[in-house]
GROMACS .gro file of C-alpha atoms in nm:
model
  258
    1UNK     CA    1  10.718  13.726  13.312
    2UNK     CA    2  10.995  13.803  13.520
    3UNK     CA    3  11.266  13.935  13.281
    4UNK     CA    4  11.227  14.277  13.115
    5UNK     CA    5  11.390  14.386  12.819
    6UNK     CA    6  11.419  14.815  12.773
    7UNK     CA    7  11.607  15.014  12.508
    8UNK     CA    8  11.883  15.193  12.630
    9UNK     CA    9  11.885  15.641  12.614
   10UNK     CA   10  12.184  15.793  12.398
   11UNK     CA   11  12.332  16.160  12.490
   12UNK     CA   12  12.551  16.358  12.255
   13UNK     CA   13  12.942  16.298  12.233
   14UNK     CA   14  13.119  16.585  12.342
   15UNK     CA   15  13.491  16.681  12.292
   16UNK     CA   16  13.724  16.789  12.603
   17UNK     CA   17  13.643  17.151  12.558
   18UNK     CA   18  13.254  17.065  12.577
   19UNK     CA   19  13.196  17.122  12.256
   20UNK     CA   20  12.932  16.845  12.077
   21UNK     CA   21  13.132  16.621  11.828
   22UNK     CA   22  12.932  16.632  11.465
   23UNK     CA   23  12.990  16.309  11.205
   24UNK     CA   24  13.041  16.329  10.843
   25UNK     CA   25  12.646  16.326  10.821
   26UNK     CA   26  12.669  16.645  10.955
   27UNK     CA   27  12.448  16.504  11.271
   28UNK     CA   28  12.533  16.506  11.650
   29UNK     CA   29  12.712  16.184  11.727
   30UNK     CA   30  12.566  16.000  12.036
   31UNK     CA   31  12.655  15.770  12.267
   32UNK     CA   32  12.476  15.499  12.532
   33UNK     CA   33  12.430  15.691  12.812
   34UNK     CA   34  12.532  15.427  13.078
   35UNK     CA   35  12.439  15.292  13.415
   36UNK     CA   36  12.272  15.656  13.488
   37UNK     CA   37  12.066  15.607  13.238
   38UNK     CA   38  11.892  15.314  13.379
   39UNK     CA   39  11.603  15.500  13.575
   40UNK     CA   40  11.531  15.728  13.288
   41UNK     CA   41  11.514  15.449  13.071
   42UNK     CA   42  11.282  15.238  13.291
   43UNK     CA   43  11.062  15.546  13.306
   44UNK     CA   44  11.018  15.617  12.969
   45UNK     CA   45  10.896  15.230  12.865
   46UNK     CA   46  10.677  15.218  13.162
   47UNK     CA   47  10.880  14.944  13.360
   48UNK     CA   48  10.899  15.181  13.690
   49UNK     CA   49  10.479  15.192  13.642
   50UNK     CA   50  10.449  14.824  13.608
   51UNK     CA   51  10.720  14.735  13.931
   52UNK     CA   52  10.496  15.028  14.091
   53UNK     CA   53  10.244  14.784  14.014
   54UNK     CA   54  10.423  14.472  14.101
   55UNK     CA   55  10.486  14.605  14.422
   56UNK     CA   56  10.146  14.678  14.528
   57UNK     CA   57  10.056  14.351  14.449
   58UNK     CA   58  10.305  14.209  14.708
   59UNK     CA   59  10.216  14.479  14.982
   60UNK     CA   60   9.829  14.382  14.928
   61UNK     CA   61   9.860  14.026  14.943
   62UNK     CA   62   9.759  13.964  14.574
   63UNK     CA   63   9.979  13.649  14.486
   64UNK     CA   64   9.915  13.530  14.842
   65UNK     CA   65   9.554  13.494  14.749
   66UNK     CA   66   9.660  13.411  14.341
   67UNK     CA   67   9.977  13.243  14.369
   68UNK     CA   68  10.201  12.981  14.189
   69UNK     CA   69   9.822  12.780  14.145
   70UNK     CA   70   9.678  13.073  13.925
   71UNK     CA   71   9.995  13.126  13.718
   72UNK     CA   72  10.064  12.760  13.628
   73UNK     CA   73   9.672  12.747  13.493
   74UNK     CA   74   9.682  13.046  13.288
   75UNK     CA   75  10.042  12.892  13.148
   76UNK     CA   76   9.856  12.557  13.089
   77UNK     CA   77   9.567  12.688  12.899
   78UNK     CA   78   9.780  12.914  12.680
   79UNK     CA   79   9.958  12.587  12.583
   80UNK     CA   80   9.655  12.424  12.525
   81UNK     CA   81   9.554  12.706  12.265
   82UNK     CA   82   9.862  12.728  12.121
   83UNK     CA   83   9.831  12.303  12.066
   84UNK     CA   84   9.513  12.396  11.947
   85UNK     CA   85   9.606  12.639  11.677
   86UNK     CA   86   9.887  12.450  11.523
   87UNK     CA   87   9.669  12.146  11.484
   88UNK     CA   88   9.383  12.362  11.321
   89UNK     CA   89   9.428  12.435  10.944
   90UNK     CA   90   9.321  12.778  10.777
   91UNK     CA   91   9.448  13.130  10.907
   92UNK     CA   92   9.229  13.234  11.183
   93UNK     CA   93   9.329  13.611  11.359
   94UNK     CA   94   9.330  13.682  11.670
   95UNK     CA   95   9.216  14.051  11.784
   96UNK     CA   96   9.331  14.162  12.203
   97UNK     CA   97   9.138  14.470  12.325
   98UNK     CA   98   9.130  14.644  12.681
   99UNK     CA   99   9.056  14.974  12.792
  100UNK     CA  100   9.295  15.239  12.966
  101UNK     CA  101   9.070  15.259  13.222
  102UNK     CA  102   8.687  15.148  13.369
  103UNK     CA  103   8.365  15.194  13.187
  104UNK     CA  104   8.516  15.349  12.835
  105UNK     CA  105   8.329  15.073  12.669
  106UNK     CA  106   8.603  14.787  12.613
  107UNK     CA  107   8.310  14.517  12.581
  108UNK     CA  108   8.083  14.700  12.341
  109UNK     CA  109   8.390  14.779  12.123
  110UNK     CA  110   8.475  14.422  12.097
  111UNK     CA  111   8.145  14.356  12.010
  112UNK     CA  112   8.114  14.606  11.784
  113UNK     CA  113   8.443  14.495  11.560
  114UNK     CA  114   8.255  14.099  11.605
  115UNK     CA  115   7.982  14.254  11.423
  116UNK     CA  116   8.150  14.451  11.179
  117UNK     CA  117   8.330  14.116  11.083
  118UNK     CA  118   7.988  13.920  11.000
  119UNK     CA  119   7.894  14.211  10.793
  120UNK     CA  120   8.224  14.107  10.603
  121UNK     CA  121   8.082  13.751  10.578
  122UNK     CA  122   8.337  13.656  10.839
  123UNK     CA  123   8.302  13.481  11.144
  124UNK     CA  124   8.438  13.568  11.471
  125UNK     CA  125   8.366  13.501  11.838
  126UNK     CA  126   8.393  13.706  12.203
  127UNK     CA  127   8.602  13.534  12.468
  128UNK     CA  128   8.596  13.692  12.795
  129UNK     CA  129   8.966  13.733  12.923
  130UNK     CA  130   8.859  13.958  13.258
  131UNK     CA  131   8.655  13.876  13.571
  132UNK     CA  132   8.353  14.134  13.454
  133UNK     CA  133   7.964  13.996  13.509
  134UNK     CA  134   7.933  14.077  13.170
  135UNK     CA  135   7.777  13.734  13.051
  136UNK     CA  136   7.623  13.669  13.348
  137UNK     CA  137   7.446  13.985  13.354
  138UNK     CA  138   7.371  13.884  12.952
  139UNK     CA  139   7.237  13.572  13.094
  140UNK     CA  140   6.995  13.750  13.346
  141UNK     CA  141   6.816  14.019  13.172
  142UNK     CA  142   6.778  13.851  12.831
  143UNK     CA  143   6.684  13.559  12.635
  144UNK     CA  144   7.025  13.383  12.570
  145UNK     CA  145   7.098  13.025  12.428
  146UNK     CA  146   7.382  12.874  12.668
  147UNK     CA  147   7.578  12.580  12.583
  148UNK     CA  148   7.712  12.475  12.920
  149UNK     CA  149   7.994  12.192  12.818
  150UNK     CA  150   8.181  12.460  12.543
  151UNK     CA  151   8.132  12.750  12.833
  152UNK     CA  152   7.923  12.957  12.529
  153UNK     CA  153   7.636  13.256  12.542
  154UNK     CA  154   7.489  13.333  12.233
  155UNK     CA  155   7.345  13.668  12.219
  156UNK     CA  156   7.207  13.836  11.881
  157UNK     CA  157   7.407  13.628  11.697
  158UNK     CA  158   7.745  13.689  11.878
  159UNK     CA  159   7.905  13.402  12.053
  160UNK     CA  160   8.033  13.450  12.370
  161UNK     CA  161   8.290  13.213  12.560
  162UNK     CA  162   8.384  13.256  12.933
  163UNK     CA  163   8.547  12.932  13.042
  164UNK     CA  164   8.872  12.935  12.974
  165UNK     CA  165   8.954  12.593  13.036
  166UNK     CA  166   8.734  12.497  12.722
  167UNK     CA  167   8.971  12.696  12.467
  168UNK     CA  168   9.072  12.368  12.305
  169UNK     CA  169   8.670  12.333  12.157
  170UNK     CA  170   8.664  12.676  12.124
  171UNK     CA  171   8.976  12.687  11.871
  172UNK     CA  172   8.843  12.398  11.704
  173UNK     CA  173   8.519  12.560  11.569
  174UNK     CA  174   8.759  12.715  11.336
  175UNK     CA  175   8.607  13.076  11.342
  176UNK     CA  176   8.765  13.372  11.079
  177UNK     CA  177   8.849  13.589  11.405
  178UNK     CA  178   8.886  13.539  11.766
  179UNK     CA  179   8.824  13.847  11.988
  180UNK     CA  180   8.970  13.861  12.343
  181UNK     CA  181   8.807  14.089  12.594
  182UNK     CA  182   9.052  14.191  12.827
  183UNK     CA  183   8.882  14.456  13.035
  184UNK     CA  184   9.046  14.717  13.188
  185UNK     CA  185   9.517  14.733  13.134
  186UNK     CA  186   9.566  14.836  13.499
  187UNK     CA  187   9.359  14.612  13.605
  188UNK     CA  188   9.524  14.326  13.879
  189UNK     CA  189   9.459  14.024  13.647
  190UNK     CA  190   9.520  14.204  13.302
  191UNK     CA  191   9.720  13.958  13.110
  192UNK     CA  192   9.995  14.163  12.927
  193UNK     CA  193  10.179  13.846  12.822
  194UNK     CA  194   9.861  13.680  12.665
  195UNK     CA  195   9.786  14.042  12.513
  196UNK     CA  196  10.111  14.122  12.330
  197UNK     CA  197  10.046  13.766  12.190
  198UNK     CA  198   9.764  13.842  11.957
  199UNK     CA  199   9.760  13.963  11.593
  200UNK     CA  200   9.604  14.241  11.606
  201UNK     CA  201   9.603  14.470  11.958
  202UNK     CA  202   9.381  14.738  12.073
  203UNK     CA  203   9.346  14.993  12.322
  204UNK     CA  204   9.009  15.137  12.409
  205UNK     CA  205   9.137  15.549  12.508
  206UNK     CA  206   8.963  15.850  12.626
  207UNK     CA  207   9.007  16.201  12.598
  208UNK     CA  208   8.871  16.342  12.951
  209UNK     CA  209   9.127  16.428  13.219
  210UNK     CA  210   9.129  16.090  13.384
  211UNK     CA  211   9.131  15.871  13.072
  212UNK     CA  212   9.404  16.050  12.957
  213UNK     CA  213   9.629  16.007  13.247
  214UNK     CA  214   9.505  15.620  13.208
  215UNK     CA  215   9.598  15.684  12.813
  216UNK     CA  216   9.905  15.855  12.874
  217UNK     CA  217  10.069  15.553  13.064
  218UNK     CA  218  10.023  15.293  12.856
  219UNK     CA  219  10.143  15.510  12.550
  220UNK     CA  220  10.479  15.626  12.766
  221UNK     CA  221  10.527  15.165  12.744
  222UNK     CA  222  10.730  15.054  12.429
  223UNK     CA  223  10.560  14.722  12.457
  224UNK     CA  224  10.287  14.852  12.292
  225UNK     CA  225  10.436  15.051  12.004
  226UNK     CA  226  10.274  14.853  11.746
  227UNK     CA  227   9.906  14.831  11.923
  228UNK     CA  228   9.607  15.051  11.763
  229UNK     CA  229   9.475  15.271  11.965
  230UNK     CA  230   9.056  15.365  11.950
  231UNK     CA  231   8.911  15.702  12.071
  232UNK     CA  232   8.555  15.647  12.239
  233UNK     CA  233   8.323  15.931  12.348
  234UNK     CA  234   8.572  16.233  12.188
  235UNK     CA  235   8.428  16.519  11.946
  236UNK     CA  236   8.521  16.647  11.661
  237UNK     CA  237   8.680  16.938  11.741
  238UNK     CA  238   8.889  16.785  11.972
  239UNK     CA  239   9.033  16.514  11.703
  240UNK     CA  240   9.350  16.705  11.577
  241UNK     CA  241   9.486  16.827  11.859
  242UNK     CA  242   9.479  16.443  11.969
  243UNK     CA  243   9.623  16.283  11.652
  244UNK     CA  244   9.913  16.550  11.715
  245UNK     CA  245   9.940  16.442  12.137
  246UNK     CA  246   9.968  16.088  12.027
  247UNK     CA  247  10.301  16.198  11.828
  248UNK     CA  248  10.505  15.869  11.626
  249UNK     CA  249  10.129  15.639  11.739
  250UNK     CA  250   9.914  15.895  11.505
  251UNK     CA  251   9.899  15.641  11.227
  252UNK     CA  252   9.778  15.363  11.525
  253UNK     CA  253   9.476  15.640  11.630
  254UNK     CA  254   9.141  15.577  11.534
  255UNK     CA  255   8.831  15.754  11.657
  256UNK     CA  256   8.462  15.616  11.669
  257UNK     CA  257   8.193  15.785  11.517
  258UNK     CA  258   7.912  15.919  11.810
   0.00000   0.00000   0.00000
């Protein structure tokens, strides 16, 4: 986690009268554009928003109260899953989903693509990767079936897992689809490593001036060039001009149906 990797800017070649050099292609030739390209660069994938991030972190005492301990547990049970996976047969997907920012309905999106799975006579599971109430708010306001040793809530048919350190079982129940809630991307615990890991990746977006400063950063990060990216609460009039904002990522922009 602490090595970044960023493509490097070009600028066009020019000749000694200033004049921009043109290749047998008839296009501009270009060039790396150095060591002052560096900031630029780290702008444009998002790194100077994530040290930004990194920073505050230090200044606020966040890996003095979740240091080495934390990291080395989250490392462990990722190796447990991955154990788990290469000793289960059949080809199980896995599905990551957060939201750009609070409240744009990460959870009932996840739960919405569980259910749209069982109507494909699939089967699929929720595990909680955030530090919401969500289940434990499940837990007190309806009737739930919990299965305390596997760390599972089942709700309406929907199984939810929140413990983590039970991923091993979880894996082995040999579901079609497993789909990882993981709340909100700026977020202190948001897991980019364990996100980028998943088959499939999605970003829960929103079109009102907040959400789309929220939206805007994560698109501006070239980790997530190949994630899908989910409209919530938008109308319809307000659909092309968004599909055109979200330039090369159009064919990655969905839009739910209100």
């Amino acid at each position: 986690n602490s090595v970044m990797l960023f493509e490097q800017g070009e600028l066009p070649l020019v000749d000694t009268n200033g004049k921009m050099l043109i290749g047998k292609d008839m296009k501009v030739r270009e060039a790396s554009d150095g060591n002052g390209g560096v900031f630029s660069s780290l702008r444009k994938t998002g790194m100077l928003s994530d040290m930004k991030d990194q920073l505050e972190k230090c200044l606020n005492g966040y890996y003095d109260a979740n240091g080495i301990s934390e990291v080395e547990e989250l490392q462990k049970i990722a190796a447990e899953e991955q154990e788990a996976r290469e000793a289960a047969s059949g080809d199980s997907k896995t599905i990551a989903i957060a939201g750009a920012c609070r409240r744009i309905g990460t959870t009932t999106m996840a739960v919405q693509v569980i259910r749209y799975i069982q109507m494909q006579g699939k089967t699929a599971c929720y595990i909680q990767m955030n530090d919401s109430s969500y289940i434990n708010d499940m837990k007190d306001w309806y009737t739930v079936t919990e299965d305390k040793e596997l760390g599972l809530v089942t709700f309406q048919g929907v199984d939810h897992y929140y413990d983590l350190n039970k991923i091993r079982n979880v894996i082995e129940k040999h579901y079609d689809y497993y789909v990882y809630d993981y709340g909100t991307y700026f977020d202190g615990n948001f897991n980019k490593v364990s996100f980028l890991e998943r088959d499939i990746q999605i970003f829960v977006v929103g079109s009102e001036p907040g959400e789309m400063t929220d939206t805007r950063k994560i698109l501006e990060s070239s980790f997530y060039n190949t994630s899908n990216y989910v409209f919530n609460f938008t109308s319809e009039a307000d659909r092309k001009d968004l599909k055109e904002m979200m330039e090369e990522k159009a064919e990655q922009t969905y839009f739910i149906e209100n």
